[in-house]
């Protein structure tokens, strides 16, 4: 006998176990949590710029259809995975220090400038990637390089 | 006759002890402190704007990645739902699985995610 189950009121969210159809190539999901992603965000933006822009243009063209941009989406994920792997190969300690700091500080960048600068320096030396914030005022020190900022944590 | 050593001096000067800095000095000091405070507030506001910009751009850089992952999952669920629909409605004649209820080619997300 079948009964009605409201999936919205279940104790567990409903998970559809069906895998992707076989005609779609498989890609390993990135699987990083929010703090490592936030730590790596500007490097993902710098390293995967073309793939990201391509994907977003495709999304704009498809008006929300998820089937339309699967190929571009796989490229985006592969590129991000590639970058995270490279970061872990080259700057593992600095990366770990920064995202652990973010994890402990409500994921605020301003609270973690010291590990961030170490990570930025390592990323520039090893991979040639720099953190740039688009749209920040010309001719001023970018916010992540200000020596004595007004906003800091209570405990230095 | 005067006492030996003479009379003591007559106290005729006003006795006004020093009672702290003058009003003008206090006013100036308060103005200076306030001016420095407002200078810091102004600097802090400019900095807050840049911090907000940094936060927003860190999220913008992550949008394609998260969207791509979500899209794959949505597509997988869509295909699973389509298969279920085909299986359930296979005996109904003239039923087109996955056909939109609207006479419009525009994509619409499914209203119900799963029917158990």
XYZ file of C-alpha atoms in Angstrom:
272
model
C 0.000 0.000 0.000
C 1.333 3.394 -0.881
C 0.903 6.384 1.361
C 1.457 10.032 0.688
C 4.794 11.393 1.915
C 5.257 15.102 1.836
C 8.903 15.465 0.953
C 8.994 18.965 2.452
C 8.027 17.743 5.933
C 10.400 14.795 6.078
C 13.079 14.635 8.725
C 15.707 14.122 6.036
C 15.869 15.980 2.766
C 14.891 13.794 -0.129
C 17.877 12.714 -2.157
C 17.363 11.431 -5.633
C 19.757 8.514 -5.975
C 19.574 8.346 -9.783
C 22.986 9.094 -11.326
C 23.540 11.398 -14.275
C 22.668 9.837 -17.643
C 25.564 8.017 -19.264
C 25.778 10.347 -22.251
C 26.929 13.175 -19.966
C 30.657 13.005 -19.203
C 31.393 12.680 -15.512
C 33.288 15.322 -13.610
C 34.549 15.122 -10.057
C 32.796 17.782 -7.972
C 35.096 20.190 -6.190
C 33.807 19.340 -2.715
C 35.555 22.209 -0.938
C 33.705 23.913 1.908
C 33.011 27.613 2.140
C 36.196 28.767 3.897
C 38.673 27.231 1.413
C 36.506 28.509 -1.421
C 36.481 31.998 0.043
C 40.229 31.824 0.572
C 40.781 30.759 -3.042
C 38.027 32.949 -4.558
C 40.213 35.655 -6.070
C 42.661 33.114 -7.461
C 39.803 31.153 -9.003
C 38.630 34.423 -10.494
C 42.085 35.128 -11.897
C 43.008 31.616 -13.007
C 39.646 30.521 -14.478
C 38.569 33.872 -15.903
C 37.896 32.647 -19.456
C 35.979 29.547 -18.386
C 33.915 31.481 -15.856
C 33.020 34.202 -18.315
C 32.202 31.668 -20.993
C 29.904 29.826 -18.606
C 28.151 32.985 -17.427
C 27.593 34.167 -21.010
C 26.181 30.752 -21.837
C 23.885 30.919 -18.803
C 22.700 34.333 -19.882
C 21.925 32.945 -23.327
C 20.081 29.866 -22.038
C 17.792 31.827 -19.691
C 18.121 29.346 -16.857
C 17.986 26.000 -18.603
C 20.453 23.756 -16.737
C 20.868 21.410 -19.702
C 22.244 24.129 -21.958
C 25.591 24.828 -20.296
C 26.683 21.457 -18.913
C 29.827 21.418 -21.040
C 30.901 24.906 -19.978
C 30.040 24.022 -16.394
C 32.317 20.977 -16.485
C 35.131 23.179 -17.749
C 34.564 25.617 -14.878
C 34.655 22.819 -12.316
C 37.738 21.207 -13.855
C 39.553 24.528 -13.868
C 38.686 25.197 -10.223
C 39.766 21.688 -9.235
C 42.995 22.227 -11.125
C 43.635 25.485 -9.297
C 42.883 24.049 -5.855
C 45.221 21.120 -6.603
C 47.969 23.518 -7.659
C 47.412 25.652 -4.578
C 47.667 22.599 -2.373
C 50.813 21.434 -4.131
C 52.590 24.776 -3.904
C 51.246 26.690 -0.919
C 49.606 24.091 1.299
C 50.606 25.526 4.706
C 49.710 29.103 3.785
C 46.415 28.053 2.233
C 45.508 25.966 5.285
C 46.519 28.775 7.650
C 44.384 31.299 5.770
C 41.224 29.265 5.465
C 41.461 28.081 9.059
C 41.758 31.715 10.082
C 38.677 32.565 7.995
C 36.857 29.664 9.601
C 37.606 31.064 13.063
C 36.794 34.685 12.192
C 33.306 34.567 10.722
C 34.859 34.369 7.244
C 35.892 38.014 7.307
C 38.857 38.877 5.120
C 39.924 41.832 7.279
C 40.474 39.558 10.268
C 43.009 37.402 8.416
C 45.334 39.816 6.642
C 48.540 38.269 7.951
C 47.962 34.722 6.631
C 46.371 36.212 3.535
C 49.482 38.218 2.659
C 51.639 35.145 3.118
C 49.305 33.206 0.829
C 49.163 35.995 -1.769
C 52.944 36.227 -1.834
C 53.297 32.462 -2.195
C 50.697 32.356 -4.964
C 52.438 35.138 -6.843
C 55.882 33.562 -6.477
C 54.833 30.019 -7.354
C 51.897 30.415 -9.742
C 52.075 34.065 -10.822
C 48.524 34.805 -9.693
C 47.678 38.105 -8.025
C 44.619 39.137 -6.086
C 42.985 42.124 -7.735
C 39.642 43.571 -6.705
C 37.866 44.951 -9.767
C 36.439 48.441 -9.411
C 38.577 49.563 -6.479
C 39.642 53.216 -6.746
C 42.626 54.015 -8.948
C 45.919 55.055 -7.402
C 45.041 53.879 -3.892
C 46.420 50.946 -1.972
C 44.050 48.020 -2.429
C 42.253 47.130 0.766
C 44.096 43.850 1.256
C 47.465 45.643 1.250
C 46.690 48.565 3.578
C 49.334 48.552 6.319
C 47.277 49.935 9.225
C 43.582 49.601 8.497
C 40.826 51.131 10.659
C 38.841 47.922 10.793
C 40.719 45.186 12.581
C 39.838 42.503 15.064
C 39.592 43.474 18.731
C 42.522 41.235 19.580
C 45.481 41.926 17.365
C 55.093 99.439 69.430
C 55.479 96.950 66.523
C 56.369 93.368 67.401
C 59.961 92.310 66.826
C 60.501 91.585 63.133
C 57.764 93.957 62.122
C 54.156 93.463 61.178
C 53.325 90.692 58.716
C 52.447 91.790 55.232
C 48.909 92.909 54.640
C 46.977 90.307 52.563
C 45.463 92.396 49.861
C 45.904 90.119 46.786
C 42.921 88.067 45.505
C 43.169 84.423 46.474
C 42.173 82.600 43.281
C 43.817 79.145 43.006
C 44.408 77.619 39.530
C 41.200 75.765 38.648
C 42.189 73.822 35.587
C 42.541 74.827 31.955
C 40.432 77.639 30.646
C 37.201 77.206 28.796
C 38.835 78.057 25.517
C 41.478 75.350 26.005
C 38.843 72.710 26.878
C 36.756 73.717 23.877
C 39.796 73.483 21.635
C 40.762 70.093 23.036
C 37.244 68.709 22.595
C 37.144 70.044 19.042
C 40.489 68.428 18.292
C 39.408 65.068 19.713
C 36.134 65.193 17.784
C 37.917 66.182 14.598
C 40.289 63.240 14.908
C 37.344 60.936 15.637
C 35.442 62.080 12.568
C 38.592 61.722 10.479
C 38.806 58.097 11.618
C 35.106 57.572 10.907
C 35.559 58.952 7.417
C 38.552 56.754 6.783
C 36.654 53.813 8.211
C 33.696 54.459 5.920
C 35.941 54.483 2.863
C 37.544 51.291 4.111
C 34.216 49.645 4.819
C 33.191 50.309 1.228
C 36.336 48.591 -0.014
C 35.841 45.664 2.360
C 32.314 45.275 1.035
C 33.632 45.383 -2.520
C 36.173 42.701 -1.663
C 33.501 40.476 -0.116
C 31.123 40.918 -3.039
C 33.813 40.126 -5.605
C 34.916 37.042 -3.720
C 31.333 35.819 -4.061
C 31.066 36.865 -7.700
C 34.175 34.848 -8.496
C 32.555 31.771 -6.963
C 29.190 32.105 -8.709
C 30.062 30.147 -11.911
C 31.549 27.294 -9.927
C 28.564 26.878 -7.613
C 26.075 27.447 -10.408
C 27.715 24.769 -12.541
C 27.532 22.266 -9.709
C 23.903 23.124 -9.010
C 23.038 22.880 -12.693
C 24.464 19.378 -12.960
C 22.396 18.298 -9.976
C 19.234 19.929 -11.314
C 19.756 18.292 -14.694
C 20.264 14.887 -13.071
C 17.034 15.283 -11.075
C 15.179 16.455 -14.173
C 16.276 13.429 -16.137
C 15.341 11.118 -13.243
C 11.902 12.731 -13.027
C 11.474 12.326 -16.778
C 12.328 8.630 -16.542
C 9.856 8.188 -13.692
C 7.171 9.984 -15.668
C 7.809 7.788 -18.710
C 7.559 4.676 -16.542
C 4.367 5.785 -14.784
C 2.562 7.065 -17.878
C 3.680 4.401 -20.363
C 0.125 2.984 -20.668
C -1.540 6.336 -21.312
C -2.027 7.009 -24.982
C -1.029 10.365 -26.363
C 0.941 11.362 -23.273
C 4.135 13.213 -23.973
C 6.544 12.886 -21.024
C 8.219 16.121 -20.025
C 5.905 18.287 -22.088
C 5.474 21.783 -20.755
C 2.022 22.854 -19.644
C 2.639 26.174 -21.365
C 2.518 26.734 -25.085
C 5.859 28.498 -24.955
C 9.389 27.268 -25.533
C 10.853 29.270 -22.651
C 12.482 27.170 -19.949
C 10.653 26.936 -16.651
C 11.923 25.178 -13.566
C 9.806 22.268 -12.368
C 7.222 23.284 -9.776
C 7.403 20.011 -7.880
C 10.747 18.408 -7.280
C 9.729 14.864 -6.495
C 6.533 12.866 -6.251
C 6.851 10.039 -3.791
